[in-house]
Amino acid sequence: TQLLEQSPQFLSIQEGENLTVYCNSSSVFSSLQWYRQEPGEGPVLLVTVVTGGEVKKLKRLTFQFGDARKDSSLHITAAQTGDTGLYLCAGSVETNAGKSTFGDGTTLTVKP
Amino acid sequence: GAVVSQHPSRVICKSGTSVKIECRSLDFQATTMFWYRQFPKQSLMLMATSNEGSKATYEQGVEKDKFLINHASLTLSTLTVTSAHPEDSSFYICSASRGHTEAFFGQGTRLTVV
């Protein structure tokens, strides 16, 4: 069983601050996805990383996949209240991203 | 991104009855869909892999006779919770894969068994 440890579990910051969420595992993943989930809704895909060392940017969000493809990070610059939500990382060891192991999630609260 | 639609979004049923949840990929064909379960303030747990035209593959600990999965076409998978009990109350979410590295989720179904 592949386990993904996500940290921190909860994060509360002021608008304008920067933050980083970590996703770590002892397993190697073929691909890793980051999702954002609103209460009562399904997760929304933010990004997929597949290559060790890969860095992807999505506006104020920067995603990095570790060289060994065992860990990943999500960095948000100048957080906004609209960034509030549950952030989930998910890793797949098969050639199908749909079958994923999810981390426990990071609940981010950005205060005005 | 691609669109995956799940229906219904909320359902309340009496204990002992069965409930069917539909998952449709609206703008792409998905040979494989996945069903997850999420308890409050917890992450998603994979229940089963739904394969078009063949039997679903269930994760360890998931009762296949209780959670019936049918993948009748390349755009539709259904999950039927049979003889539902209060402990089956949860948030059920499906996903569909597009290619090897992308997965898109439905909006989820909140099941409450009373």
Short mmCIF file of C-alpha atoms in Angstrom, two decimals:
data_model
loop_
_atom_site.label_atom_id
_atom_site.label_comp_id
_atom_site.label_asym_id
_atom_site.label_seq_id
_atom_site.Cartn_x
_atom_site.Cartn_y
_atom_site.Cartn_z
CA THR A 1 0.00 0.00 0.00
CA GLN A 2 1.38 3.36 -1.02
CA LEU A 3 1.01 6.04 1.62
CA LEU A 4 1.12 9.77 1.09
CA GLU A 5 1.78 11.99 4.05
CA GLN A 6 0.65 15.54 3.64
CA SER A 7 1.70 18.41 5.87
CA PRO A 8 0.64 20.56 7.47
CA GLN A 9 -2.85 19.22 8.07
CA PHE A 10 -4.21 22.65 8.89
CA LEU A 11 -2.87 26.04 7.92
CA SER A 12 -4.30 29.44 8.76
CA ILE A 13 -2.59 32.52 7.35
CA GLN A 14 -3.24 36.16 6.55
CA GLU A 15 -3.96 37.35 3.06
CA GLY A 16 -0.73 38.22 1.26
CA GLU A 17 1.43 35.65 2.99
CA ASN A 18 3.21 32.79 1.28
CA LEU A 19 2.80 29.13 2.15
CA THR A 20 4.04 25.69 1.21
CA VAL A 21 2.27 22.36 1.49
CA TYR A 22 4.26 19.14 1.39
CA CYS A 23 3.39 15.68 0.18
CA ASN A 24 5.81 12.87 1.03
CA SER A 25 5.98 9.14 0.48
CA SER A 26 8.41 6.26 0.60
CA SER A 27 6.95 5.03 -2.68
CA VAL A 28 7.79 6.12 -6.21
CA PHE A 29 4.87 7.42 -8.22
CA SER A 30 4.34 7.45 -11.96
CA SER A 31 2.48 10.70 -11.64
CA LEU A 32 1.26 12.96 -8.91
CA GLN A 33 -1.73 15.25 -8.93
CA TRP A 34 -2.74 18.18 -6.80
CA TYR A 35 -6.43 18.91 -6.26
CA ARG A 36 -8.45 21.57 -4.50
CA GLN A 37 -11.77 20.62 -2.95
CA GLU A 38 -14.57 22.85 -1.73
CA PRO A 39 -16.98 21.59 0.96
CA GLY A 40 -19.65 19.32 -0.50
CA GLU A 41 -18.02 19.15 -3.90
CA GLY A 42 -15.63 16.85 -5.70
CA PRO A 43 -11.92 17.59 -6.04
CA VAL A 44 -10.84 19.83 -8.91
CA LEU A 45 -7.58 19.00 -10.65
CA LEU A 46 -4.95 21.73 -10.37
CA VAL A 47 -1.93 20.08 -11.91
CA THR A 48 -0.29 16.78 -12.82
CA VAL A 49 3.44 16.24 -12.55
CA VAL A 50 5.12 13.22 -14.09
CA THR A 51 8.85 13.93 -14.41
CA GLY A 52 11.28 13.90 -11.49
CA GLY A 53 12.40 17.46 -10.71
CA GLU A 54 9.56 18.95 -12.70
CA VAL A 55 8.31 22.40 -11.73
CA LYS A 56 4.96 23.72 -12.92
CA LYS A 57 3.47 27.13 -12.32
CA LEU A 58 -0.18 28.03 -12.32
CA LYS A 59 -0.46 31.77 -11.68
CA ARG A 60 0.49 32.15 -8.00
CA LEU A 61 0.81 28.41 -7.45
CA THR A 62 4.10 26.58 -7.97
CA PHE A 63 4.21 22.80 -7.95
CA GLN A 64 7.37 20.73 -7.71
CA PHE A 65 7.91 17.01 -8.10
CA GLY A 66 10.89 15.57 -6.28
CA ASP A 67 13.80 14.18 -8.26
CA ALA A 68 13.04 10.66 -7.03
CA ARG A 69 9.31 11.08 -7.70
CA LYS A 70 8.49 10.33 -4.06
CA ASP A 71 7.51 13.78 -2.91
CA SER A 72 5.98 17.00 -4.07
CA SER A 73 5.29 20.50 -2.84
CA LEU A 74 2.75 23.19 -3.52
CA HIS A 75 3.79 26.78 -2.92
CA ILE A 76 1.30 29.63 -2.98
CA THR A 77 2.59 33.18 -3.28
CA ALA A 78 0.63 36.10 -1.87
CA ALA A 79 -2.32 34.01 -0.76
CA GLN A 80 -5.82 35.34 -1.30
CA THR A 81 -9.02 34.56 0.56
CA GLY A 82 -10.21 32.71 -2.53
CA ASP A 83 -7.40 30.20 -2.03
CA THR A 84 -9.19 28.87 1.05
CA GLY A 85 -10.03 25.19 0.69
CA LEU A 86 -8.85 21.62 1.08
CA TYR A 87 -5.75 20.79 -0.93
CA LEU A 88 -5.14 17.14 -1.74
CA CYS A 89 -2.19 15.43 -3.32
CA ALA A 90 -2.69 12.09 -5.02
CA GLY A 91 -0.18 9.69 -6.44
CA SER A 92 -0.55 6.96 -9.00
CA VAL A 93 1.83 4.06 -9.48
CA GLU A 94 0.01 2.69 -12.47
CA THR A 95 -0.26 4.08 -15.94
CA ASN A 96 -3.65 5.49 -15.04
CA ALA A 97 -3.99 8.61 -12.98
CA GLY A 98 -7.53 7.74 -11.97
CA LYS A 99 -6.41 5.03 -9.59
CA SER A 100 -4.78 7.20 -7.00
CA THR A 101 -3.72 7.14 -3.42
CA PHE A 102 -4.68 10.36 -1.71
CA GLY A 103 -2.92 12.24 1.03
CA ASP A 104 -4.90 13.28 4.09
CA GLY A 105 -5.27 16.79 2.78
CA THR A 106 -4.32 20.27 3.96
CA THR A 107 -7.09 22.59 5.05
CA LEU A 108 -6.02 26.11 4.17
CA THR A 109 -7.73 29.16 5.59
CA VAL A 110 -6.70 32.55 4.30
CA LYS A 111 -7.96 35.37 6.47
CA PRO A 112 -8.60 38.87 5.11
CA GLY B 1 -10.68 20.58 -18.05
CA ALA B 2 -12.90 17.67 -18.91
CA VAL B 3 -16.37 17.35 -17.41
CA VAL B 4 -17.53 14.48 -15.25
CA SER B 5 -21.10 14.67 -14.04
CA GLN B 6 -22.42 12.79 -11.05
CA HIS B 7 -26.08 12.36 -10.18
CA PRO B 8 -27.72 12.81 -7.78
CA SER B 9 -25.75 15.33 -5.77
CA ARG B 10 -27.67 14.51 -2.62
CA VAL B 11 -29.90 11.59 -1.66
CA ILE B 12 -31.64 10.54 1.51
CA CYS B 13 -32.93 7.00 1.74
CA LYS B 14 -34.43 4.71 4.31
CA SER B 15 -32.39 1.95 5.87
CA GLY B 16 -32.71 -1.26 3.88
CA THR B 17 -33.35 0.36 0.51
CA SER B 18 -30.96 0.61 -2.44
CA VAL B 19 -29.58 3.74 -4.04
CA LYS B 20 -28.07 4.17 -7.49
CA ILE B 21 -25.48 6.85 -8.25
CA GLU B 22 -24.55 7.72 -11.84
CA CYS B 23 -21.22 8.97 -13.12
CA ARG B 24 -20.96 10.30 -16.66
CA SER B 25 -18.01 11.63 -18.62
CA LEU B 26 -19.63 14.31 -20.76
CA ASP B 27 -16.95 15.22 -23.26
CA PHE B 28 -14.62 12.24 -23.46
CA GLN B 29 -14.75 8.47 -23.41
CA ALA B 30 -13.51 6.76 -20.29
CA THR B 31 -12.73 3.06 -20.43
CA THR B 32 -11.98 3.21 -16.74
CA MET B 33 -13.77 5.03 -13.98
CA PHE B 34 -13.13 4.96 -10.27
CA TRP B 35 -15.34 5.20 -7.23
CA TYR B 36 -14.14 6.80 -4.02
CA ARG B 37 -15.65 7.34 -0.62
CA GLN B 38 -14.94 10.26 1.64
CA PHE B 39 -15.90 10.56 5.29
CA PRO B 40 -16.19 13.99 6.93
CA LYS B 41 -12.85 15.74 7.32
CA GLN B 42 -11.05 12.78 5.81
CA SER B 43 -9.40 12.11 2.50
CA LEU B 44 -10.68 10.02 -0.39
CA MET B 45 -10.48 6.25 -0.21
CA LEU B 46 -10.60 4.23 -3.40
CA MET B 47 -13.43 1.72 -3.37
CA ALA B 48 -13.28 0.14 -6.79
CA THR B 49 -12.17 0.43 -10.38
CA SER B 50 -14.97 0.31 -12.93
CA ASN B 51 -13.99 -1.21 -16.26
CA GLU B 52 -16.17 -0.80 -19.33
CA GLY B 53 -17.50 -4.13 -20.47
CA SER B 54 -16.06 -6.17 -17.61
CA LYS B 55 -16.37 -6.68 -13.89
CA ALA B 56 -15.26 -4.04 -11.48
CA THR B 57 -12.15 -4.50 -9.39
CA TYR B 58 -12.74 -3.87 -5.71
CA GLU B 59 -10.23 -2.69 -3.13
CA GLN B 60 -9.57 -4.81 -0.10
CA GLY B 61 -12.32 -4.54 2.49
CA VAL B 62 -14.99 -3.28 0.08
CA GLU B 63 -17.99 -5.60 -0.23
CA LYS B 64 -18.70 -6.17 -3.90
CA ASP B 65 -22.20 -7.47 -3.20
CA LYS B 66 -23.07 -4.34 -1.30
CA PHE B 67 -21.56 -1.84 -3.70
CA LEU B 68 -22.62 -2.95 -7.17
CA ILE B 69 -20.80 -1.30 -10.04
CA ASN B 70 -21.87 -1.35 -13.66
CA HIS B 71 -19.91 0.27 -16.47
CA ALA B 72 -22.36 -0.10 -19.32
CA SER B 73 -20.77 2.31 -21.77
CA LEU B 74 -17.66 4.40 -22.30
CA THR B 75 -19.37 7.37 -20.70
CA LEU B 76 -21.41 5.92 -17.87
CA SER B 77 -20.65 4.03 -14.68
CA THR B 78 -23.15 3.41 -11.90
CA LEU B 79 -22.68 2.57 -8.25
CA THR B 80 -25.59 0.95 -6.43
CA VAL B 81 -25.49 0.83 -2.66
CA THR B 82 -27.68 -2.14 -1.79
CA SER B 83 -29.58 -2.56 1.47
CA ALA B 84 -28.17 0.70 2.72
CA HIS B 85 -27.58 1.24 6.42
CA PRO B 86 -26.72 4.39 8.36
CA GLU B 87 -23.03 3.48 8.39
CA ASP B 88 -23.09 3.71 4.57
CA SER B 89 -23.81 7.42 4.86
CA SER B 90 -20.91 9.19 3.21
CA PHE B 91 -19.75 11.32 0.31
CA TYR B 92 -19.26 9.18 -2.79
CA ILE B 93 -17.14 10.54 -5.63
CA CYS B 94 -16.37 9.12 -9.05
CA SER B 95 -13.50 9.93 -11.35
CA ALA B 96 -12.75 9.22 -14.96
CA SER B 97 -9.36 9.02 -16.58
CA ARG B 98 -8.45 10.79 -19.77
CA GLY B 99 -5.22 9.37 -21.01
CA HIS B 100 -2.70 8.13 -18.46
CA THR B 101 -2.00 11.21 -16.43
CA GLU B 102 -5.26 13.06 -16.09
CA ALA B 103 -8.22 12.23 -13.90
CA PHE B 104 -11.34 14.30 -13.48
CA PHE B 105 -13.81 14.02 -10.65
CA GLY B 106 -17.55 14.32 -10.45
CA GLN B 107 -19.07 16.74 -8.00
CA GLY B 108 -19.85 13.97 -5.53
CA THR B 109 -23.00 12.49 -4.03
CA ARG B 110 -23.90 13.01 -0.40
CA LEU B 111 -25.73 9.86 0.76
CA THR B 112 -27.65 9.94 4.02
CA VAL B 113 -29.29 6.75 5.22
CA VAL B 114 -31.94 7.25 7.89
#
